[in-house]
mmCIF file of N, CA and C in Angstrom:
data_model
loop_
_atom_site.group_PDB
_atom_site.id
_atom_site.type_symbol
_atom_site.label_atom_id
_atom_site.label_comp_id
_atom_site.label_asym_id
_atom_site.label_seq_id
_atom_site.Cartn_x
_atom_site.Cartn_y
_atom_site.Cartn_z
ATOM 1 N N UNK B 93 20.151 45.989 -24.829
ATOM 2 C CA UNK B 93 20.811 44.778 -24.667
ATOM 3 C C UNK B 93 20.880 44.305 -23.126
ATOM 4 N N UNK B 94 21.171 45.310 -22.338
ATOM 5 C CA UNK B 94 21.190 45.142 -20.972
ATOM 6 C C UNK B 94 19.910 44.616 -20.469
ATOM 7 N N UNK B 95 18.806 45.140 -20.955
ATOM 8 C CA UNK B 95 17.522 44.718 -20.532
ATOM 9 C C UNK B 95 17.198 43.280 -20.935
ATOM 10 N N UNK B 96 17.605 42.791 -22.088
ATOM 11 C CA UNK B 96 17.414 41.569 -22.558
ATOM 12 C C UNK B 96 18.157 40.544 -21.698
ATOM 13 N N UNK B 97 19.398 40.849 -21.462
ATOM 14 C CA UNK B 97 20.185 39.882 -20.497
ATOM 15 C C UNK B 97 19.644 39.799 -19.183
ATOM 16 N N UNK B 98 19.256 40.937 -18.601
ATOM 17 C CA UNK B 98 18.636 40.959 -17.252
ATOM 18 C C UNK B 98 17.296 40.164 -17.327
ATOM 19 N N UNK B 99 16.538 40.322 -18.333
ATOM 20 C CA UNK B 99 15.314 39.503 -18.376
ATOM 21 C C UNK B 99 15.557 38.114 -18.544
ATOM 22 N N UNK B 100 16.605 37.571 -19.339
ATOM 23 C CA UNK B 100 16.944 36.214 -19.374
ATOM 24 C C UNK B 100 17.472 35.651 -18.174
ATOM 25 N N UNK B 101 18.239 36.347 -17.404
ATOM 26 C CA UNK B 101 18.712 35.896 -16.119
ATOM 27 C C UNK B 101 17.555 35.750 -15.123
ATOM 28 N N UNK B 102 16.632 36.720 -14.994
ATOM 29 C CA UNK B 102 15.595 36.638 -14.198
ATOM 30 C C UNK B 102 14.663 35.506 -14.614
ATOM 31 N N UNK B 103 14.338 35.174 -15.917
ATOM 32 C CA UNK B 103 13.618 34.201 -16.352
ATOM 33 C C UNK B 103 14.252 32.857 -15.957
ATOM 34 N N UNK B 104 15.600 32.725 -16.021
ATOM 35 C CA UNK B 104 16.200 31.472 -15.708
ATOM 36 C C UNK B 104 16.121 31.103 -14.229
ATOM 37 N N UNK B 105 16.244 32.219 -13.490
ATOM 38 C CA UNK B 105 16.048 32.016 -11.923
ATOM 39 C C UNK B 105 14.776 31.588 -11.587
ATOM 40 N N UNK B 106 13.690 32.301 -12.173
ATOM 41 C CA UNK B 106 12.366 31.925 -11.673
ATOM 42 C C UNK B 106 11.919 30.609 -12.212
ATOM 43 N N UNK B 107 12.450 30.099 -13.395
ATOM 44 C CA UNK B 107 12.038 28.840 -13.916
ATOM 45 C C UNK B 107 12.718 27.720 -13.319
ATOM 46 N N UNK B 108 13.841 28.067 -12.600
ATOM 47 C CA UNK B 108 14.548 26.953 -11.948
ATOM 48 C C UNK B 108 14.189 26.633 -10.390
ATOM 49 N N UNK B 109 13.144 27.556 -9.910
ATOM 50 C CA UNK B 109 12.662 27.454 -8.633
ATOM 51 C C UNK B 109 11.510 26.467 -8.606
ATOM 52 N N UNK B 110 11.540 25.516 -7.576
ATOM 53 C CA UNK B 110 10.333 24.603 -7.689
ATOM 54 C C UNK B 110 9.056 25.335 -7.242
ATOM 55 N N UNK B 111 8.078 24.829 -7.928
ATOM 56 C CA UNK B 111 6.737 25.359 -7.625
ATOM 57 C C UNK B 111 5.771 24.528 -7.009
ATOM 58 N N UNK B 112 5.031 24.897 -6.160
ATOM 59 C CA UNK B 112 3.944 24.063 -5.471
ATOM 60 C C UNK B 112 2.654 24.107 -6.182
ATOM 61 N N UNK B 113 2.555 24.848 -7.295
ATOM 62 C CA UNK B 113 1.290 24.893 -8.046
ATOM 63 C C UNK B 113 1.170 23.560 -8.845
ATOM 64 N N UNK B 114 0.042 23.021 -8.733
ATOM 65 C CA UNK B 114 -0.257 21.810 -9.702
ATOM 66 C C UNK B 114 -1.622 21.309 -9.116
ATOM 67 N N UNK B 115 -2.086 20.277 -9.841
ATOM 68 C CA UNK B 115 -3.401 19.691 -9.486
ATOM 69 C C UNK B 115 -3.268 18.547 -8.550
ATOM 70 N N UNK B 116 -4.141 18.451 -7.685
ATOM 71 C CA UNK B 116 -4.269 17.299 -6.685
ATOM 72 C C UNK B 116 -4.282 15.970 -7.492
ATOM 73 N N UNK B 117 -3.716 14.913 -6.864
ATOM 74 C CA UNK B 117 -3.771 13.594 -7.524
ATOM 75 C C UNK B 117 -4.500 12.672 -6.492
ATOM 76 N N UNK B 118 -5.499 12.035 -6.966
ATOM 77 C CA UNK B 118 -6.314 11.093 -6.207
ATOM 78 C C UNK B 118 -5.918 9.671 -6.447
ATOM 79 N N UNK B 119 -5.620 8.962 -5.351
ATOM 80 C CA UNK B 119 -5.313 7.575 -5.278
ATOM 81 C C UNK B 119 -6.422 6.750 -4.739
ATOM 82 N N UNK B 120 -6.732 5.699 -5.264
ATOM 83 C CA UNK B 120 -7.778 4.810 -4.628
ATOM 84 C C UNK B 120 -7.393 3.370 -4.699
ATOM 85 N N UNK B 121 -7.146 2.899 -3.574
ATOM 86 C CA UNK B 121 -6.514 1.493 -3.279
ATOM 87 C C UNK B 121 -7.585 0.567 -2.751
ATOM 88 N N UNK B 122 -7.941 -0.601 -3.324
ATOM 89 C CA UNK B 122 -8.827 -1.487 -2.918
ATOM 90 C C UNK B 122 -8.267 -2.884 -2.643
ATOM 91 N N UNK B 123 -8.701 -3.536 -1.506
ATOM 92 C CA UNK B 123 -8.427 -4.991 -1.449
ATOM 93 C C UNK B 123 -9.657 -5.707 -1.373
ATOM 94 N N UNK B 124 -9.915 -6.674 -2.328
ATOM 95 C CA UNK B 124 -11.236 -7.491 -2.436
ATOM 96 C C UNK B 124 -11.087 -8.801 -1.849
ATOM 97 N N UNK B 125 -11.934 -9.210 -1.170
ATOM 98 C CA UNK B 125 -11.950 -10.724 -0.534
ATOM 99 C C UNK B 125 -12.858 -11.568 -1.405
ATOM 100 N N UNK B 126 -12.227 -12.281 -2.274
ATOM 101 C CA UNK B 126 -13.049 -13.237 -3.046
ATOM 102 C C UNK B 126 -13.060 -14.806 -2.491
ATOM 103 N N UNK B 127 -12.835 -14.888 -1.114
ATOM 104 C CA UNK B 127 -12.857 -16.106 -0.591
ATOM 105 C C UNK B 127 -14.175 -16.313 0.251
ATOM 106 N N UNK B 128 -14.418 -17.552 0.777
ATOM 107 C CA UNK B 128 -15.556 -17.715 1.519
ATOM 108 C C UNK B 128 -15.402 -17.536 2.951
ATOM 109 N N UNK B 129 -14.334 -17.074 3.400
ATOM 110 C CA UNK B 129 -13.923 -16.867 4.779
ATOM 111 C C UNK B 129 -13.609 -15.392 5.109
ATOM 112 N N UNK B 130 -13.721 -14.926 6.307
ATOM 113 C CA UNK B 130 -13.256 -13.675 6.705
ATOM 114 C C UNK B 130 -11.730 -13.646 6.729
ATOM 115 N N UNK B 131 -11.334 -12.584 6.112
ATOM 116 C CA UNK B 131 -9.901 -12.336 6.031
ATOM 117 C C UNK B 131 -9.508 -11.137 6.901
ATOM 118 N N UNK B 132 -8.351 -11.306 7.714
ATOM 119 C CA UNK B 132 -7.878 -10.282 8.541
ATOM 120 C C UNK B 132 -6.455 -9.995 8.020
ATOM 121 N N UNK B 133 -6.225 -8.630 7.841
ATOM 122 C CA UNK B 133 -4.843 -8.209 7.559
ATOM 123 C C UNK B 133 -4.212 -7.631 8.704
ATOM 124 N N UNK B 134 -3.143 -8.233 9.243
ATOM 125 C CA UNK B 134 -2.495 -7.713 10.483
ATOM 126 C C UNK B 134 -1.147 -7.269 10.109
ATOM 127 N N UNK B 135 -1.017 -5.841 10.430
ATOM 128 C CA UNK B 135 0.233 -5.223 10.092
ATOM 129 C C UNK B 135 1.354 -5.353 11.221
ATOM 130 N N UNK B 136 2.501 -5.376 10.830
ATOM 131 C CA UNK B 136 3.779 -5.257 11.736
ATOM 132 C C UNK B 136 4.440 -3.872 11.385
ATOM 133 N N UNK B 137 4.809 -3.341 12.507
ATOM 134 C CA UNK B 137 5.571 -1.970 12.264
ATOM 135 C C UNK B 137 7.095 -2.200 12.526
ATOM 136 N N UNK B 138 7.838 -1.332 11.992
ATOM 137 C CA UNK B 138 9.220 -1.286 12.381
ATOM 138 C C UNK B 138 9.598 0.201 12.342
ATOM 139 N N UNK B 139 10.416 0.857 13.038
ATOM 140 C CA UNK B 139 10.993 0.169 14.255
ATOM 141 C C UNK B 139 9.946 -0.189 15.190
ATOM 142 N N UNK B 140 10.100 -1.195 15.963
ATOM 143 C CA UNK B 140 9.034 -1.647 16.944
ATOM 144 C C UNK B 140 9.590 -2.909 17.469
ATOM 145 N N UNK B 141 8.569 -3.643 18.122
ATOM 146 C CA UNK B 141 8.989 -4.840 18.972
ATOM 147 C C UNK B 141 8.926 -6.102 18.076
ATOM 148 N N UNK B 142 8.581 -5.990 16.882
ATOM 149 C CA UNK B 142 8.449 -7.055 15.947
ATOM 150 C C UNK B 142 7.170 -7.975 16.135
ATOM 151 N N UNK B 143 6.284 -7.381 16.934
ATOM 152 C CA UNK B 143 5.001 -8.019 17.264
ATOM 153 C C UNK B 143 3.873 -7.480 16.273
ATOM 154 N N UNK B 144 2.922 -8.330 16.097
ATOM 155 C CA UNK B 144 1.759 -7.781 15.201
ATOM 156 C C UNK B 144 1.013 -6.680 15.932
ATOM 157 N N UNK B 145 0.508 -5.806 15.080
ATOM 158 C CA UNK B 145 -0.383 -4.685 15.686
ATOM 159 C C UNK B 145 -1.832 -5.105 15.650
ATOM 160 N N UNK B 146 -2.142 -6.002 16.548
ATOM 161 C CA UNK B 146 -3.535 -6.521 16.474
ATOM 162 C C UNK B 146 -4.655 -5.544 16.543
ATOM 163 N N UNK B 147 -4.465 -4.369 17.167
ATOM 164 C CA UNK B 147 -5.397 -3.309 17.332
ATOM 165 C C UNK B 147 -5.600 -2.399 15.970
ATOM 166 N N UNK B 148 -4.625 -2.696 15.009
ATOM 167 C CA UNK B 148 -4.752 -2.185 13.714
ATOM 168 C C UNK B 148 -5.231 -3.088 12.647
ATOM 169 N N UNK B 149 -5.635 -4.321 12.930
ATOM 170 C CA UNK B 149 -6.003 -5.261 11.993
ATOM 171 C C UNK B 149 -7.154 -4.729 11.118
ATOM 172 N N UNK B 150 -7.301 -5.294 9.989
ATOM 173 C CA UNK B 150 -8.398 -4.960 8.998
ATOM 174 C C UNK B 150 -9.050 -6.246 8.625
ATOM 175 N N UNK B 151 -10.420 -6.190 8.907
ATOM 176 C CA UNK B 151 -11.252 -7.501 8.578
ATOM 177 C C UNK B 151 -11.990 -7.097 7.390
ATOM 178 N N UNK B 152 -11.956 -8.157 6.491
ATOM 179 C CA UNK B 152 -12.745 -8.079 5.302
ATOM 180 C C UNK B 152 -13.661 -9.358 5.049
ATOM 181 N N UNK B 153 -14.962 -9.058 5.207
ATOM 182 C CA UNK B 153 -15.988 -10.157 5.085
ATOM 183 C C UNK B 153 -15.858 -10.874 3.642
ATOM 184 N N UNK B 154 -16.345 -12.032 3.625
ATOM 185 C CA UNK B 154 -16.351 -12.792 2.281
ATOM 186 C C UNK B 154 -17.108 -11.953 1.185
ATOM 187 N N UNK B 155 -16.591 -11.744 0.104
ATOM 188 C CA UNK B 155 -17.128 -10.873 -0.853
ATOM 189 C C UNK B 155 -17.022 -9.447 -0.631
ATOM 190 N N UNK B 156 -16.408 -9.060 0.433
ATOM 191 C CA UNK B 156 -16.343 -7.697 0.696
ATOM 192 C C UNK B 156 -14.969 -6.935 0.361
ATOM 193 N N UNK B 157 -14.752 -5.715 0.790
ATOM 194 C CA UNK B 157 -13.550 -5.065 0.290
ATOM 195 C C UNK B 157 -13.132 -3.953 1.344
ATOM 196 N N UNK B 158 -12.018 -3.655 1.247
ATOM 197 C CA UNK B 158 -11.285 -2.583 2.168
ATOM 198 C C UNK B 158 -10.916 -1.507 1.102
ATOM 199 N N UNK B 159 -11.279 -0.277 1.296
ATOM 200 C CA UNK B 159 -10.755 0.864 0.330
ATOM 201 C C UNK B 159 -10.117 1.884 1.160
ATOM 202 N N UNK B 160 -9.131 2.473 0.484
ATOM 203 C CA UNK B 160 -8.519 3.761 1.007
ATOM 204 C C UNK B 160 -8.174 4.646 -0.115
ATOM 205 N N UNK B 161 -8.595 5.898 0.191
ATOM 206 C CA UNK B 161 -8.393 6.942 -0.770
ATOM 207 C C UNK B 161 -7.469 8.010 -0.274
ATOM 208 N N UNK B 162 -6.600 8.521 -1.047
ATOM 209 C CA UNK B 162 -5.647 9.604 -0.742
ATOM 210 C C UNK B 162 -5.632 10.697 -1.735
ATOM 211 N N UNK B 163 -5.849 11.844 -1.287
ATOM 212 C CA UNK B 163 -5.570 12.984 -2.196
ATOM 213 C C UNK B 163 -4.162 13.599 -1.901
ATOM 214 N N UNK B 164 -3.309 13.453 -2.931
ATOM 215 C CA UNK B 164 -1.957 13.876 -2.932
ATOM 216 C C UNK B 164 -1.836 15.175 -3.459
ATOM 217 N N UNK B 165 -1.243 16.229 -2.735
ATOM 218 C CA UNK B 165 -1.126 17.556 -3.116
ATOM 219 C C UNK B 165 0.484 17.824 -3.377
ATOM 220 N N UNK B 166 0.635 18.817 -4.195
ATOM 221 C CA UNK B 166 2.075 19.266 -4.384
ATOM 222 C C UNK B 166 2.658 19.552 -3.175
ATOM 223 N N UNK B 167 3.857 19.173 -2.893
ATOM 224 C CA UNK B 167 4.846 18.338 -3.490
ATOM 225 C C UNK B 167 4.382 16.949 -3.260
ATOM 226 N N UNK B 168 4.320 16.134 -4.317
ATOM 227 C CA UNK B 168 3.534 14.816 -4.260
ATOM 228 C C UNK B 168 4.433 13.807 -3.630
ATOM 229 N N UNK B 169 3.839 13.037 -2.730
ATOM 230 C CA UNK B 169 4.561 11.886 -2.009
ATOM 231 C C UNK B 169 4.124 10.448 -2.521
ATOM 232 N N UNK B 170 3.089 10.354 -3.371
ATOM 233 C CA UNK B 170 2.769 9.145 -3.946
ATOM 234 C C UNK B 170 1.819 8.279 -2.867
ATOM 235 N N UNK B 171 1.659 7.066 -3.209
ATOM 236 C CA UNK B 171 0.784 6.183 -2.427
ATOM 237 C C UNK B 171 0.998 4.764 -2.686
ATOM 238 N N UNK B 172 0.804 3.895 -1.752
ATOM 239 C CA UNK B 172 0.991 2.473 -1.914
ATOM 240 C C UNK B 172 0.188 1.619 -0.909
ATOM 241 N N UNK B 173 0.020 0.398 -1.143
ATOM 242 C CA UNK B 173 -0.653 -0.491 -0.225
ATOM 243 C C UNK B 173 -0.051 -0.357 1.251
ATOM 244 N N UNK B 174 1.235 -0.246 1.228
ATOM 245 C CA UNK B 174 1.935 -0.145 2.389
ATOM 246 C C UNK B 174 1.498 1.049 3.317
ATOM 247 N N UNK B 175 1.096 2.150 2.695
ATOM 248 C CA UNK B 175 0.527 3.148 3.454
ATOM 249 C C UNK B 175 -0.978 3.119 3.633
ATOM 250 N N UNK B 176 -1.633 2.401 2.711
ATOM 251 C CA UNK B 176 -3.032 2.191 2.890
ATOM 252 C C UNK B 176 -3.413 1.328 3.931
ATOM 253 N N UNK B 177 -2.484 0.369 4.231
ATOM 254 C CA UNK B 177 -2.820 -0.597 5.368
ATOM 255 C C UNK B 177 -2.430 -0.178 6.684
ATOM 256 N N UNK B 178 -1.372 0.757 6.811
ATOM 257 C CA UNK B 178 -0.971 1.137 8.195
ATOM 258 C C UNK B 178 -0.393 2.627 8.206
ATOM 259 N N UNK B 179 -0.726 3.236 9.252
ATOM 260 C CA UNK B 179 -0.371 4.576 9.262
ATOM 261 C C UNK B 179 1.003 4.610 10.092
ATOM 262 N N UNK B 180 2.038 4.456 9.404
ATOM 263 C CA UNK B 180 3.363 4.306 9.997
ATOM 264 C C UNK B 180 4.327 3.599 9.052
ATOM 265 N N UNK B 181 5.457 3.063 9.674
ATOM 266 C CA UNK B 181 6.381 2.319 8.900
ATOM 267 C C UNK B 181 6.077 0.823 8.920
ATOM 268 N N UNK B 182 5.395 0.279 7.847
ATOM 269 C CA UNK B 182 4.970 -1.068 7.799
ATOM 270 C C UNK B 182 6.079 -1.923 7.206
ATOM 271 N N UNK B 183 6.339 -3.122 7.815
ATOM 272 C CA UNK B 183 7.463 -3.858 7.337
ATOM 273 C C UNK B 183 6.917 -5.259 6.726
ATOM 274 N N UNK B 184 5.851 -5.702 7.380
ATOM 275 C CA UNK B 184 5.152 -7.006 6.884
ATOM 276 C C UNK B 184 3.615 -6.976 7.228
ATOM 277 N N UNK B 185 2.948 -7.902 6.640
ATOM 278 C CA UNK B 185 1.615 -8.228 7.035
ATOM 279 C C UNK B 185 1.428 -9.728 7.066
ATOM 280 N N UNK B 186 0.425 -10.116 7.889
ATOM 281 C CA UNK B 186 -0.176 -11.372 7.915
ATOM 282 C C UNK B 186 -1.533 -11.299 7.208
ATOM 283 N N UNK B 187 -1.907 -12.164 6.296
ATOM 284 C CA UNK B 187 -3.231 -12.318 5.769
ATOM 285 C C UNK B 187 -3.770 -13.589 6.433
ATOM 286 N N UNK B 188 -4.783 -13.445 7.293
ATOM 287 C CA UNK B 188 -5.242 -14.511 8.036
ATOM 288 C C UNK B 188 -6.686 -14.998 7.533
ATOM 289 N N UNK B 189 -6.751 -16.079 7.178
ATOM 290 C CA UNK B 189 -8.149 -16.678 6.589
ATOM 291 C C UNK B 189 -8.840 -17.406 7.632
ATOM 292 N N UNK B 190 -9.796 -16.807 8.315
ATOM 293 C CA UNK B 190 -10.801 -17.348 9.281
ATOM 294 C C UNK B 190 -9.985 -18.003 10.441
ATOM 295 N N UNK B 191 -8.881 -17.570 10.857
ATOM 296 C CA UNK B 191 -7.910 -18.019 11.878
ATOM 297 C C UNK B 191 -7.610 -19.558 11.625
ATOM 298 N N UNK B 192 -7.613 -19.911 10.486
ATOM 299 C CA UNK B 192 -7.277 -21.360 10.017
ATOM 300 C C UNK B 192 -6.036 -21.342 9.193
ATOM 301 N N UNK B 193 -5.824 -20.328 8.420
ATOM 302 C CA UNK B 193 -4.674 -20.308 7.506
ATOM 303 C C UNK B 193 -4.016 -18.937 7.392
ATOM 304 N N UNK B 194 -2.810 -18.856 7.124
ATOM 305 C CA UNK B 194 -2.279 -17.309 6.950
ATOM 306 C C UNK B 194 -1.055 -17.376 5.828
ATOM 307 N N UNK B 195 -0.977 -16.258 5.268
ATOM 308 C CA UNK B 195 0.100 -15.884 4.358
ATOM 309 C C UNK B 195 0.835 -14.725 5.043
ATOM 310 N N UNK B 196 2.090 -14.705 4.882
ATOM 311 C CA UNK B 196 2.953 -13.662 5.449
ATOM 312 C C UNK B 196 3.696 -12.995 4.227
ATOM 313 N N UNK B 197 3.451 -11.652 4.109
ATOM 314 C CA UNK B 197 4.155 -10.881 3.018
ATOM 315 C C UNK B 197 5.045 -9.835 3.724
ATOM 316 N N UNK B 198 6.241 -9.890 3.335
ATOM 317 C CA UNK B 198 7.282 -8.989 3.957
ATOM 318 C C UNK B 198 7.488 -7.744 2.920
ATOM 319 N N UNK B 199 7.775 -6.619 3.365
ATOM 320 C CA UNK B 199 7.962 -5.498 2.356
ATOM 321 C C UNK B 199 9.147 -5.949 1.694
ATOM 322 N N UNK B 200 9.213 -5.455 0.295
ATOM 323 C CA UNK B 200 10.341 -5.853 -0.537
ATOM 324 C C UNK B 200 10.559 -4.861 -1.630
ATOM 325 N N UNK B 201 11.701 -4.609 -2.055
ATOM 326 C CA UNK B 201 11.899 -3.746 -3.152
ATOM 327 C C UNK B 201 11.826 -4.462 -4.447
ATOM 328 N N UNK B 202 12.318 -5.594 -4.592
ATOM 329 C CA UNK B 202 12.093 -6.558 -5.710
ATOM 330 C C UNK B 202 11.611 -7.905 -5.167
ATOM 331 N N UNK B 203 10.254 -8.002 -5.214
ATOM 332 C CA UNK B 203 9.607 -9.095 -4.656
ATOM 333 C C UNK B 203 9.857 -10.308 -5.434
ATOM 334 N N UNK B 204 9.943 -11.438 -4.913
ATOM 335 C CA UNK B 204 10.084 -12.809 -5.546
ATOM 336 C C UNK B 204 8.763 -13.321 -5.834
ATOM 337 N N UNK B 205 7.840 -13.299 -4.923
ATOM 338 C CA UNK B 205 6.408 -13.702 -5.080
ATOM 339 C C UNK B 205 5.594 -12.700 -5.787
ATOM 340 N N UNK B 206 5.104 -13.132 -6.943
ATOM 341 C CA UNK B 206 4.248 -12.096 -7.493
ATOM 342 C C UNK B 206 2.997 -11.826 -6.981
ATOM 343 N N UNK B 207 2.532 -12.553 -5.916
ATOM 344 C CA UNK B 207 1.248 -12.389 -5.242
ATOM 345 C C UNK B 207 1.601 -11.323 -4.081
ATOM 346 N N UNK B 208 2.940 -11.057 -3.737
ATOM 347 C CA UNK B 208 3.060 -10.194 -2.504
ATOM 348 C C UNK B 208 2.451 -8.838 -2.761
ATOM 349 N N UNK B 209 1.645 -8.394 -1.842
ATOM 350 C CA UNK B 209 0.878 -7.160 -2.009
ATOM 351 C C UNK B 209 1.823 -5.934 -2.108
ATOM 352 N N UNK B 210 3.100 -6.135 -1.667
ATOM 353 C CA UNK B 210 4.101 -5.010 -1.744
ATOM 354 C C UNK B 210 4.739 -4.853 -2.995
ATOM 355 N N UNK B 211 4.576 -5.887 -3.931
ATOM 356 C CA UNK B 211 5.162 -5.936 -5.313
ATOM 357 C C UNK B 211 4.807 -4.542 -5.868
ATOM 358 N N UNK B 212 5.772 -4.010 -6.710
ATOM 359 C CA UNK B 212 5.416 -2.827 -7.419
ATOM 360 C C UNK B 212 4.351 -2.847 -8.326
ATOM 361 N N UNK B 213 4.159 -4.088 -8.916
ATOM 362 C CA UNK B 213 3.026 -4.053 -9.923
ATOM 363 C C UNK B 213 1.584 -3.827 -9.282
ATOM 364 N N UNK B 214 1.559 -3.844 -7.970
ATOM 365 C CA UNK B 214 0.114 -3.495 -7.362
ATOM 366 C C UNK B 214 0.345 -2.100 -6.752
ATOM 367 N N UNK B 215 1.436 -1.350 -6.936
ATOM 368 C CA UNK B 215 1.746 -0.095 -6.326
ATOM 369 C C UNK B 215 2.117 1.034 -7.181
ATOM 370 N N UNK B 216 1.708 0.966 -8.445
ATOM 371 C CA UNK B 216 2.255 1.988 -9.405
ATOM 372 C C UNK B 216 1.220 2.782 -10.129
ATOM 373 N N UNK B 217 -0.129 2.782 -9.787
ATOM 374 C CA UNK B 217 -0.981 3.390 -10.443
ATOM 375 C C UNK B 217 -1.936 4.351 -9.465
ATOM 376 N N UNK B 218 -2.749 5.151 -10.125
ATOM 377 C CA UNK B 218 -3.707 5.971 -9.159
ATOM 378 C C UNK B 218 -4.817 5.029 -8.612
ATOM 379 N N UNK B 219 -5.202 4.063 -9.395
ATOM 380 C CA UNK B 219 -6.293 3.175 -8.867
ATOM 381 C C UNK B 219 -5.720 1.754 -8.930
ATOM 382 N N UNK B 220 -5.686 1.118 -7.827
ATOM 383 C CA UNK B 220 -5.188 -0.250 -7.698
ATOM 384 C C UNK B 220 -6.129 -1.094 -7.049
ATOM 385 N N UNK B 221 -6.289 -2.330 -7.515
ATOM 386 C CA UNK B 221 -7.132 -3.343 -6.800
ATOM 387 C C UNK B 221 -6.398 -4.620 -6.564
ATOM 388 N N UNK B 222 -6.279 -5.049 -5.352
ATOM 389 C CA UNK B 222 -5.616 -6.329 -5.044
ATOM 390 C C UNK B 222 -6.710 -7.263 -4.594
ATOM 391 N N UNK B 223 -6.731 -8.415 -5.128
ATOM 392 C CA UNK B 223 -7.937 -9.422 -4.954
ATOM 393 C C UNK B 223 -7.335 -10.532 -4.240
ATOM 394 N N UNK B 224 -7.819 -10.857 -2.981
ATOM 395 C CA UNK B 224 -7.404 -12.217 -2.314
ATOM 396 C C UNK B 224 -8.375 -13.185 -2.841
ATOM 397 N N UNK B 225 -7.805 -14.315 -3.282
ATOM 398 C CA UNK B 225 -8.488 -15.261 -4.064
ATOM 399 C C UNK B 225 -8.585 -16.586 -3.269
ATOM 400 N N UNK B 226 -9.414 -17.497 -3.803
ATOM 401 C CA UNK B 226 -9.630 -18.856 -3.093
ATOM 402 C C UNK B 226 -8.244 -19.611 -3.344
ATOM 403 N N UNK B 227 -7.461 -19.278 -4.405
ATOM 404 C CA UNK B 227 -6.211 -19.928 -4.515
ATOM 405 C C UNK B 227 -5.182 -19.365 -3.539
ATOM 406 N N UNK B 228 -5.303 -18.189 -3.029
ATOM 407 C CA UNK B 228 -4.440 -17.714 -1.887
ATOM 408 C C UNK B 228 -4.828 -18.443 -0.668
ATOM 409 N N UNK B 229 -6.031 -18.753 -0.397
ATOM 410 C CA UNK B 229 -6.531 -19.500 0.677
ATOM 411 C C UNK B 229 -5.894 -20.959 0.654
ATOM 412 N N UNK B 230 -5.956 -21.521 -0.504
ATOM 413 C CA UNK B 230 -5.377 -22.902 -0.549
ATOM 414 C C UNK B 230 -3.977 -22.968 -0.452
ATOM 415 N N UNK B 231 -3.248 -21.896 -0.832
ATOM 416 C CA UNK B 231 -1.759 -21.777 -0.765
ATOM 417 C C UNK B 231 -1.249 -21.340 0.633
ATOM 418 N N UNK B 232 -2.224 -20.859 1.414
ATOM 419 C CA UNK B 232 -1.776 -20.343 2.762
ATOM 420 C C UNK B 232 -1.352 -21.382 3.631
ATOM 421 N N UNK B 233 -0.534 -21.130 4.690
ATOM 422 C CA UNK B 233 -0.015 -22.109 5.544
ATOM 423 C C UNK B 233 -1.129 -22.414 6.748
ATOM 424 N N UNK B 234 -1.492 -23.673 6.879
ATOM 425 C CA UNK B 234 -2.366 -23.991 7.968
ATOM 426 C C UNK B 234 -1.878 -23.555 9.376
ATOM 427 N N UNK B 235 -2.615 -23.029 10.114
ATOM 428 C CA UNK B 235 -2.293 -22.628 11.688
ATOM 429 C C UNK B 235 -3.211 -23.104 12.656
ATOM 430 N N UNK B 236 -4.152 -23.889 12.238
ATOM 431 C CA UNK B 236 -5.048 -24.585 13.014
ATOM 432 C C UNK B 236 -5.622 -23.808 14.226
ATOM 433 N N UNK B 237 -6.264 -22.661 13.900
ATOM 434 C CA UNK B 237 -6.926 -21.776 14.924
ATOM 435 C C UNK B 237 -5.900 -21.059 15.747
ATOM 436 N N UNK B 238 -4.611 -21.062 15.415
ATOM 437 C CA UNK B 238 -3.714 -20.305 16.265
ATOM 438 C C UNK B 238 -2.761 -19.437 15.300
ATOM 439 N N UNK B 239 -3.430 -18.664 14.467
ATOM 440 C CA UNK B 239 -2.687 -17.837 13.535
ATOM 441 C C UNK B 239 -2.264 -16.447 13.986
ATOM 442 N N UNK B 240 -2.384 -16.059 15.402
ATOM 443 C CA UNK B 240 -1.994 -14.828 15.756
ATOM 444 C C UNK B 240 -0.829 -14.928 16.621
#
């Protein structure tokens, strides 16, 4: 009887310890540019000076795409467009269309704009594709060659 109780206690202790064994998880996040202009994605970091990180901008040619893959190992941390677009604490991005128009998306927990790339609906699967559309271009704010 003592042996059975000891075995049960040992099993309980071993089963309650977190394990690092597990399979790697692969995330693949893609942004596709379906417009007729070059799209630049400009990140803003926080904490910081609130200025755009122009040296970290991502350019996507018309019909082109940006891809980022992450292999997540146990203990899993997940992945999102926020991480795919910037190595650090990203708070917002500008999507600039040919230095003519732009859209600003702020990081949000519950986004009001369903097109916001930070919305959870674009950040909850292992494979995600966000498509920048001609409608996005039309809805962007004109900045007349001064978008930066």
